[in-house]
CSV table of C-alpha atoms and ligand atoms in Angstrom, one decimal:
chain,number,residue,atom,x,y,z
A,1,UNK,CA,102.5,118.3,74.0
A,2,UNK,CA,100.3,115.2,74.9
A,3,UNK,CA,99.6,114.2,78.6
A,4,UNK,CA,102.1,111.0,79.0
A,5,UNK,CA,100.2,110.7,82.3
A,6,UNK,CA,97.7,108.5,82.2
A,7,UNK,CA,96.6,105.9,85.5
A,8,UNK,CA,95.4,102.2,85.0
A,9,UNK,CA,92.1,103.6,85.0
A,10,UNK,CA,92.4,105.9,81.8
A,11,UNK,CA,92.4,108.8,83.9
A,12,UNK,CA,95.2,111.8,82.7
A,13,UNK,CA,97.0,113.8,85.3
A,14,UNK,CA,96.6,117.0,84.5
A,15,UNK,CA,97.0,118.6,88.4
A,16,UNK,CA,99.5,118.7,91.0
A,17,UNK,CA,98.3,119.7,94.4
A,18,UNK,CA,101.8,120.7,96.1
A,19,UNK,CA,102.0,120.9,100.0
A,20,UNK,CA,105.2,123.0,100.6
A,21,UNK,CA,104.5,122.6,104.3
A,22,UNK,CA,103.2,120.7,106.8
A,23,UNK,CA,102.8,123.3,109.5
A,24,UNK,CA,100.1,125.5,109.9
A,25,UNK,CA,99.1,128.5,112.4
A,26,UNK,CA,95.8,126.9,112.9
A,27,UNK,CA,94.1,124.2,114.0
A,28,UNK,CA,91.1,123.5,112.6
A,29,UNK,CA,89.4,120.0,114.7
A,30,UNK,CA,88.8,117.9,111.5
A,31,UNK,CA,92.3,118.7,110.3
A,32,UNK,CA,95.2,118.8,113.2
A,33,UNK,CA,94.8,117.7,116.7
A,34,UNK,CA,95.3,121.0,119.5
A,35,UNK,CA,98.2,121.6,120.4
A,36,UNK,CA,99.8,119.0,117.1
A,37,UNK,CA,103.5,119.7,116.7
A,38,UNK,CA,105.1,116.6,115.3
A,39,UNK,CA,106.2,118.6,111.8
A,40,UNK,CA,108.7,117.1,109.0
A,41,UNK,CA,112.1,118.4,110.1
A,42,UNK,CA,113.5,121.5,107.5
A,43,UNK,CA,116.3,119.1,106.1
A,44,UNK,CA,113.2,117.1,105.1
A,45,UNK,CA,111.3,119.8,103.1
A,46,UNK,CA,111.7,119.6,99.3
A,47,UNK,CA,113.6,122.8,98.2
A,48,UNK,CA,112.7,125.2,96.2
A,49,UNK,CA,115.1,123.3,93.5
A,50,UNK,CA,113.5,120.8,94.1
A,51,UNK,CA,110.4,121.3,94.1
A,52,UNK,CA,110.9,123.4,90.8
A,53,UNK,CA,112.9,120.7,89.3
A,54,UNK,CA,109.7,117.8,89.7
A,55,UNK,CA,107.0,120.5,88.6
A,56,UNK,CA,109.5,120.6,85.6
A,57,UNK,CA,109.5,117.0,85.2
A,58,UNK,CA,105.6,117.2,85.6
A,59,UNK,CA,105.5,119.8,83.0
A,60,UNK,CA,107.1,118.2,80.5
A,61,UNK,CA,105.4,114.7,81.0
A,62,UNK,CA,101.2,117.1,80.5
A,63,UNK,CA,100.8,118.6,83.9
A,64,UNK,CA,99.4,121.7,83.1
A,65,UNK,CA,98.3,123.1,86.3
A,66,UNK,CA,99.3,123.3,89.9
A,67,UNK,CA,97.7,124.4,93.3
A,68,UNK,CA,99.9,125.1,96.1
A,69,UNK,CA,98.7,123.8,99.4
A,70,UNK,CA,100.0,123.1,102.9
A,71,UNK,CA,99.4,123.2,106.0
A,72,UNK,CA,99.1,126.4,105.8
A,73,UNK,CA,101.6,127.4,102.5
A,74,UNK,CA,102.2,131.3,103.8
A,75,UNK,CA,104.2,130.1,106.5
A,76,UNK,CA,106.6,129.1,103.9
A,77,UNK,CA,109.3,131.7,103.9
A,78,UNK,CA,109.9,133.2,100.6
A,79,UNK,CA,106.6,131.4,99.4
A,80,UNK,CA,106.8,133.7,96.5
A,81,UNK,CA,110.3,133.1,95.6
A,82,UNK,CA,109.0,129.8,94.3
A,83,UNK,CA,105.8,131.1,92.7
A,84,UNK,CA,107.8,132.9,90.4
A,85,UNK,CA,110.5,129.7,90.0
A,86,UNK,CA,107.3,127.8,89.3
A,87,UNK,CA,105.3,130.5,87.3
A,88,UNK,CA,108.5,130.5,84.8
A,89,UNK,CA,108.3,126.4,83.8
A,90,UNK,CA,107.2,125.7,80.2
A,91,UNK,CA,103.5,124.3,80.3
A,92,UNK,CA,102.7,125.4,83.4
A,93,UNK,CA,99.6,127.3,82.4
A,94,UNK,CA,97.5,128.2,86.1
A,95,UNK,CA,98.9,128.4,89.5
A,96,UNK,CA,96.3,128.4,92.0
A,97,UNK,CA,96.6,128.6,95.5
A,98,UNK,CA,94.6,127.3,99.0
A,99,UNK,CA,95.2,128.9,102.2
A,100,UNK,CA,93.5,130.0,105.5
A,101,UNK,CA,93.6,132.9,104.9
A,102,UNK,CA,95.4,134.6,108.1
A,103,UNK,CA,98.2,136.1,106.4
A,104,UNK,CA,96.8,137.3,103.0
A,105,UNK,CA,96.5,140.7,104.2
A,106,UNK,CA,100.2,141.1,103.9
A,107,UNK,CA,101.2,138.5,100.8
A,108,UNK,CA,98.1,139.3,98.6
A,109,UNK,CA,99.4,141.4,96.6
A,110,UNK,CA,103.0,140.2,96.4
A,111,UNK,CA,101.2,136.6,95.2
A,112,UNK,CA,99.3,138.2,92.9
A,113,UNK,CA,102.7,139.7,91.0
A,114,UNK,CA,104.7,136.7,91.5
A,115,UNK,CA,101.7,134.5,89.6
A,116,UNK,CA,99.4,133.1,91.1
A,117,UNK,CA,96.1,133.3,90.0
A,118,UNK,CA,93.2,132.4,92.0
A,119,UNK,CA,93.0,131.7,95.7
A,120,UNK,CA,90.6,129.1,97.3
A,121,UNK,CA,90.2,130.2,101.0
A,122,UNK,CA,88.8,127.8,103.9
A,123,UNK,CA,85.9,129.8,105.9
A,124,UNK,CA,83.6,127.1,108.1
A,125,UNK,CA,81.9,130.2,110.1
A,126,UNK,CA,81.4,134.1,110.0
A,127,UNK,CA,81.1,133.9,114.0
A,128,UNK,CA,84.5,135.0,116.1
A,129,UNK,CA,83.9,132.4,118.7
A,130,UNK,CA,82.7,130.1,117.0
A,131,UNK,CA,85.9,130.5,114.4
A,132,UNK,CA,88.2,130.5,117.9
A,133,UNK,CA,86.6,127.2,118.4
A,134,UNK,CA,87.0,125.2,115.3
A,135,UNK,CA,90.5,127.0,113.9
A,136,UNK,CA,91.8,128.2,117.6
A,137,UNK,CA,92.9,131.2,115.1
A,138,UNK,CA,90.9,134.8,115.0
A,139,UNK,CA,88.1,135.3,112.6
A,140,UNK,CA,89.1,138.8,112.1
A,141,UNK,CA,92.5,138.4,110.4
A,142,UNK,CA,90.8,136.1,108.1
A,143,UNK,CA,88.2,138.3,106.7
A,144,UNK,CA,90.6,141.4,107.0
A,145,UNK,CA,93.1,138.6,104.5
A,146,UNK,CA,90.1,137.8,101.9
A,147,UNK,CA,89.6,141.7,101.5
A,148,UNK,CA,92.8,142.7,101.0
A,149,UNK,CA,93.2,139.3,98.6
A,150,UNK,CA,89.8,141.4,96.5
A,151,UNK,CA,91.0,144.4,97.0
A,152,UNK,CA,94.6,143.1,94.9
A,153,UNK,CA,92.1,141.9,92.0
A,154,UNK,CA,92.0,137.9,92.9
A,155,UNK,CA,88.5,137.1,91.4
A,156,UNK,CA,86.6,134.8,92.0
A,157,UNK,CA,87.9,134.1,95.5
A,158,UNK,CA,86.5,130.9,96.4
A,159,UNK,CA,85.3,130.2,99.9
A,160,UNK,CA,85.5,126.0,101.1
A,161,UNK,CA,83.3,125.3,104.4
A,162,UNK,CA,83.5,122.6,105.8
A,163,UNK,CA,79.9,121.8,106.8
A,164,UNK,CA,79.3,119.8,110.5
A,165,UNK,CA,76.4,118.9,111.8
A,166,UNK,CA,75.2,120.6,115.3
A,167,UNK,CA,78.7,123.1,114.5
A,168,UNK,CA,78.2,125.3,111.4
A,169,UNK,CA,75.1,123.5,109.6
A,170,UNK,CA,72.9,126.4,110.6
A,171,UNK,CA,75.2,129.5,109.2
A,172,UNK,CA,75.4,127.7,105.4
A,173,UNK,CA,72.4,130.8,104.4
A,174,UNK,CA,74.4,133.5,106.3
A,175,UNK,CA,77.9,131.5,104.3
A,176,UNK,CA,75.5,132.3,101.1
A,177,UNK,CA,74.7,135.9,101.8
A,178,UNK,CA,78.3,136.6,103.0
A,179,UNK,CA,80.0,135.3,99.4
A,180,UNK,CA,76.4,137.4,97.7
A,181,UNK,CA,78.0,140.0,99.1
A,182,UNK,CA,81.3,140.0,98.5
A,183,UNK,CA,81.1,138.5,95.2
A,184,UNK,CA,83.4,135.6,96.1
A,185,UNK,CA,82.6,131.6,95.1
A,186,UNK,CA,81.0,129.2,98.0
A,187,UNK,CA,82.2,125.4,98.0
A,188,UNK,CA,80.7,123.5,100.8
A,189,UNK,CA,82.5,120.5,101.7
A,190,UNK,CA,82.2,117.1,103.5
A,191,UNK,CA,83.9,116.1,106.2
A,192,UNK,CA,86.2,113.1,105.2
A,193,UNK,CA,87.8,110.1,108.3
A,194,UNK,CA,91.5,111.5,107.4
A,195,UNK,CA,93.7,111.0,110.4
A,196,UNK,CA,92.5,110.6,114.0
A,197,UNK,CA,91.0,114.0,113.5
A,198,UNK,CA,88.8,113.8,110.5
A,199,UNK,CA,88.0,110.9,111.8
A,200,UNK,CA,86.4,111.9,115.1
A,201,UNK,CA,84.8,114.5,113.2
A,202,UNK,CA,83.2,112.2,111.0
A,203,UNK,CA,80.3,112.1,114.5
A,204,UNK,CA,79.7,115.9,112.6
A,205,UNK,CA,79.2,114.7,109.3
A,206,UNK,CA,76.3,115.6,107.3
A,207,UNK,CA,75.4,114.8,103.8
A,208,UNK,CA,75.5,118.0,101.6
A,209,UNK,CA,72.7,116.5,99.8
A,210,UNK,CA,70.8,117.7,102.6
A,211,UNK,CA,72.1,120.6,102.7
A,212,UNK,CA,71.4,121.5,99.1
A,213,UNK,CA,68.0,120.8,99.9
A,214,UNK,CA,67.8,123.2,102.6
A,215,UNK,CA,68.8,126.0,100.3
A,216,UNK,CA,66.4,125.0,97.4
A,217,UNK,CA,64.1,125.9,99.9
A,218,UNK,CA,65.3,129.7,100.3
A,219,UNK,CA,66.8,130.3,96.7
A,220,UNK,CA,66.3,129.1,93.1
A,221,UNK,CA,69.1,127.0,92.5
A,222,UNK,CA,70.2,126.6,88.8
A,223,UNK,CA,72.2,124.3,87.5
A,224,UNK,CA,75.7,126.1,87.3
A,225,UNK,CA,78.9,125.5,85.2
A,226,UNK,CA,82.4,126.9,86.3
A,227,UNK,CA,85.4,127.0,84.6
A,228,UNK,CA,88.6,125.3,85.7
A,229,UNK,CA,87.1,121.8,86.8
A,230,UNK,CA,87.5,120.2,89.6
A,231,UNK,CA,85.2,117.7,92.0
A,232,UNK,CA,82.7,120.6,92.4
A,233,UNK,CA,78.6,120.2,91.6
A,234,UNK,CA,78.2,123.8,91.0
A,235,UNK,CA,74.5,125.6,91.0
A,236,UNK,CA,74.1,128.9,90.5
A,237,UNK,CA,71.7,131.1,92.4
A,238,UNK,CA,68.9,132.5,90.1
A,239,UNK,CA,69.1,136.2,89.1
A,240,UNK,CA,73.1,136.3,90.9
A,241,UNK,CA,76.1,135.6,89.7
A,242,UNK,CA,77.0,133.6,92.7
A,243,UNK,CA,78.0,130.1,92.1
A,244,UNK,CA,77.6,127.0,95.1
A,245,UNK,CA,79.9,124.1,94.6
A,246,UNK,CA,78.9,120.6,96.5
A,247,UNK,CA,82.0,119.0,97.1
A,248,UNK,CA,80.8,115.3,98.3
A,249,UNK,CA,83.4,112.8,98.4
A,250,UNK,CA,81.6,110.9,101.0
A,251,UNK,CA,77.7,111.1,99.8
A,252,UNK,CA,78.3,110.9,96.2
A,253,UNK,CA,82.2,110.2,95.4
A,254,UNK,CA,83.4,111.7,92.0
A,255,UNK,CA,86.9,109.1,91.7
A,256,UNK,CA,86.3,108.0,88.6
A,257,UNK,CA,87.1,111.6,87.2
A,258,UNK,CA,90.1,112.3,89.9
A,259,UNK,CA,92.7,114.4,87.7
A,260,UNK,CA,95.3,115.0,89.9
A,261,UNK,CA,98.2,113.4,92.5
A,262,UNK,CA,99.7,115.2,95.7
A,263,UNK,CA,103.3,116.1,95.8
A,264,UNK,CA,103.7,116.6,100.4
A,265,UNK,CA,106.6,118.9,101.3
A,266,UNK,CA,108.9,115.9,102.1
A,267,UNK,CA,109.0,114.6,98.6
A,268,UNK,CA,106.2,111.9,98.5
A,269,UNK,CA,104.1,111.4,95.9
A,270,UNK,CA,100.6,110.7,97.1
A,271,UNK,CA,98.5,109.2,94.4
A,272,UNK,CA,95.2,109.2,96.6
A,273,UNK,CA,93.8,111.6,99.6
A,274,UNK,CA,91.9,108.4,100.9
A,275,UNK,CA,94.6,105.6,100.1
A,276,UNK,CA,98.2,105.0,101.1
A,277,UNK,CA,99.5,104.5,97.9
A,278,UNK,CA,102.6,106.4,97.3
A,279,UNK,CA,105.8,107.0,96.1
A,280,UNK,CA,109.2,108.4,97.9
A,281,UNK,CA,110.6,111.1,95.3
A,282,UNK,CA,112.7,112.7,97.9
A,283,UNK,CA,115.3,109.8,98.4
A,284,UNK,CA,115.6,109.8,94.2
A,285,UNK,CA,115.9,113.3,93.7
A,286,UNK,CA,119.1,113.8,96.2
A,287,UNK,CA,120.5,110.4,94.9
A,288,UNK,CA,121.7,112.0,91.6
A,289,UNK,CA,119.1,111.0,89.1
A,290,UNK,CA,118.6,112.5,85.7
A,291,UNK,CA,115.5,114.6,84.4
A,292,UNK,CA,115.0,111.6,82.4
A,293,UNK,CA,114.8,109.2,85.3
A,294,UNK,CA,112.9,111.4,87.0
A,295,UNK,CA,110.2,111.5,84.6
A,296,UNK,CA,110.0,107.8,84.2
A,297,UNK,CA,109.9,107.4,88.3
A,298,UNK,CA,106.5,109.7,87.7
A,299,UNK,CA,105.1,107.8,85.5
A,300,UNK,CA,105.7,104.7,87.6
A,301,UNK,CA,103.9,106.7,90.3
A,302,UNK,CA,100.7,107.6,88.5
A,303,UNK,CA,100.5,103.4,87.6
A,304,UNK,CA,100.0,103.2,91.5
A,305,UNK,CA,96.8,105.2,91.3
A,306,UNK,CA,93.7,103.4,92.9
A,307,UNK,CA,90.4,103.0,91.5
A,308,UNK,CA,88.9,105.0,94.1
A,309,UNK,CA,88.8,105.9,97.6
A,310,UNK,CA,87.1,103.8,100.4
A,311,UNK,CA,85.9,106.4,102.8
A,312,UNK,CA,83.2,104.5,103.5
A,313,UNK,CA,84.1,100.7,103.6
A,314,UNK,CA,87.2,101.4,105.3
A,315,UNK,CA,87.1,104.7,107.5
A,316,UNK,CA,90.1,103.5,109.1
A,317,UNK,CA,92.0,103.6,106.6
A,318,UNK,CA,94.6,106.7,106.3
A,319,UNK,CA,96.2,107.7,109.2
A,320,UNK,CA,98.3,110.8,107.8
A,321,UNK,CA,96.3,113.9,108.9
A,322,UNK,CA,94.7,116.2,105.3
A,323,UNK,CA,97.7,118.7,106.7
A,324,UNK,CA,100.2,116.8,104.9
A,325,UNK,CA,98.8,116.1,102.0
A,326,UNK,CA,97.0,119.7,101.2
A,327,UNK,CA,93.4,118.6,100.8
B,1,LIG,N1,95.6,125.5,105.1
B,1,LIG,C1,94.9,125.6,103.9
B,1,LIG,C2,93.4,125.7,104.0
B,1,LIG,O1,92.9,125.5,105.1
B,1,LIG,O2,92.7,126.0,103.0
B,1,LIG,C3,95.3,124.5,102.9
B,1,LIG,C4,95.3,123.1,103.4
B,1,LIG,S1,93.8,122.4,104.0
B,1,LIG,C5,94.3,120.8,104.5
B,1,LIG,C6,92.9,122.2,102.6
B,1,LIG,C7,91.4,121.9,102.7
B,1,LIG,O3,91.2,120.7,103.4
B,1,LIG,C8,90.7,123.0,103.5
B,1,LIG,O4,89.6,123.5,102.8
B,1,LIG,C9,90.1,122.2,104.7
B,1,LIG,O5,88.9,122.6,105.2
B,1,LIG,C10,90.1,120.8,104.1
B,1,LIG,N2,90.0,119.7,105.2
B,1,LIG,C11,91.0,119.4,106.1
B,1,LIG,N3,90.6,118.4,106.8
B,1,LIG,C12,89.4,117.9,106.3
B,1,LIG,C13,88.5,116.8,106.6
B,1,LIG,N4,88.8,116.0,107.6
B,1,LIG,N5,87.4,116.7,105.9
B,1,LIG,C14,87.1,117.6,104.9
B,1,LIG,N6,87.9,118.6,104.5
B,1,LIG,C15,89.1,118.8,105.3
B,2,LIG,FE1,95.6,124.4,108.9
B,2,LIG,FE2,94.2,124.2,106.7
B,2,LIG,FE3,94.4,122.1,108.3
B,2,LIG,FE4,93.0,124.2,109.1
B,2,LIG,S1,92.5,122.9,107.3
B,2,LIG,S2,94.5,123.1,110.3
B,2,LIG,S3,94.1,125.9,108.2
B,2,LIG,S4,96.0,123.0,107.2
């Protein structure tokens, strides 16, 4: 079936990025303030139903894949219960998710079976106090969760750090040998003004321009290819198989070939990470409408999509923290 979801800008949807919660057992700086506890109440949260029900709709309408997201999505109880809901729709062909990491020891496997099929974990150091300081979380149970995720067969795991200047910037080599090591993908990523916190973080920003430069100066970088898409620059280091994606919404923004919208665990629609534009789903869904309706409220959503984000011009700009909307 043809994508029917295409934005004023010519761009198809082909990606939902769904945040079934917006709690999380860390908290990393840039993401959450300490101590943050202001969550959506559970009558809020879309159901499972629910949630099943406008992944349908998206189906139907050309959506072809999905990432699940949070917060942190494994403290979602019964996270795999809905895996398996959403793993059954017609046209859903990849379910992917991102987490932290600290509970994949004991889900990996059972994720694995229920259907998803690759896992993108976050990683911004390899040091235990260092970790206690950005996440307030323990390093080991994070390394100890990306193991166990290899050991069930996920390949390739992806790793995203967050680079910051004067905090990580001088572990992105030791972040390269690790993933040699362990055969897992690197994504280094820039730190973007979302909420207070990204935004205070933005003092740490550096440009992963010069970060790639840093590298070309210890490795032969190649230009690199990976399947799947996505806002990645991929190299590939010369005579591995390891792959380095440069993901640089700030430095060198990539809008103009944005796929995907952001379904938040209360039912919003979010049509942009770095605008406000959105639309309420939740408020529609427990009103009675039809499947029908339901598809044409999507459509009307994706016709809300903005040109592009304005990190830059206006930093100020979204005050919802990247924990609601999944990254
Ligand atoms: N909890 C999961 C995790 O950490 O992977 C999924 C949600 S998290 C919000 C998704 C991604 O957003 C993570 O890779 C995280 O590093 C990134 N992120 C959060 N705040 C950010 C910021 N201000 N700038 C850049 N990336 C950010
Ligand atoms: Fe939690 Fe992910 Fe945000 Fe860190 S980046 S606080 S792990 S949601």
């Amino acid at each position: 079936m043809s994508n029917q979801l295409t934005d004023p800008f010519g761009r198809e949807i082909e990606y939902v990025r769904l945040s079934v919660t917006d709690r999380c057992d860390l908290r990393c700086h840039y993401c959450m303030p300490k101590g943050f506890n202001d969550f959506e109440e559970p009558e809020d949260w879309l159901s499972f139903d629910e949630i099943a029900r406008v992944i349908r709709a998206f189906g139907e309408l050309g959506t072809r894949r999905i990432r699940l997201t949070g917060g942190e999505p494994l403290v979602r109880k019964n996270l795999t219960d809905l895996i398996g809901q959403l793993a059954s729709l017609p046209g859903i062909e990849d379910l992917s998710l991102s987490t932290n990491a600290t509970r994949l020891a004991q889900h990996a496997s059972a994720l694995r079976r229920a259907g998803i099929s690759r896992i993108n974990a976050s990683l911004d150091t390899l040091r235990a106090d260092r970790f206690k300081a950005i996440t307030q979380g323990k390093l080991e149970k994070v390394i100890h969760g990306l193991m166990t995720a290899k050991q069930a067969g996920f390949a390739p795991i992806k790793i995203n750090m967050v680079v910051m200047k004067d905090i990580n910037d001088d572990e992105v080599e030791d972040m390269v040998e690790f993933c040699l090591k362990h055969d897992f993908t690197l994504r280094f990523i820039e730190t973007m003004p979302v909420g207070d916190t990204g935004r205070a973080a933005s003092d740490q920003f550096i440009s992963l321009q010069t970060v790639q430069q840093r590298l070309e100066q210890r490795y032969e970088l190649l230009p690199g290819m990976m399947p799947g898409g996505g806002p990645a620059r991929y190299v590939q280091v010369a005579g591995t198989e390891l792959r380095i994606g440069f993901i640089t919404p700030m430095s060198q923004h990539f809008c103009e070939t944005c796929n995907r919208v952001r379904l938040a665990a209360d039912g919003t629609l979010y049509m942009c990470l770095g605008q406000d534009n959105k639309y309420e789903l939740r408020p529609l869904l427990r009103s009675g409408i039809s499947d029908d309706e339901l598809k044409q409220h999507i459509i009307k959503a994706v016709n809300l999509k903005p040109e592009r984000h304005e990190f830059n011009e206006k930093p100020g700009q979204v005050i919802r923290f990247m924990s609601m909307t999944g990254g």
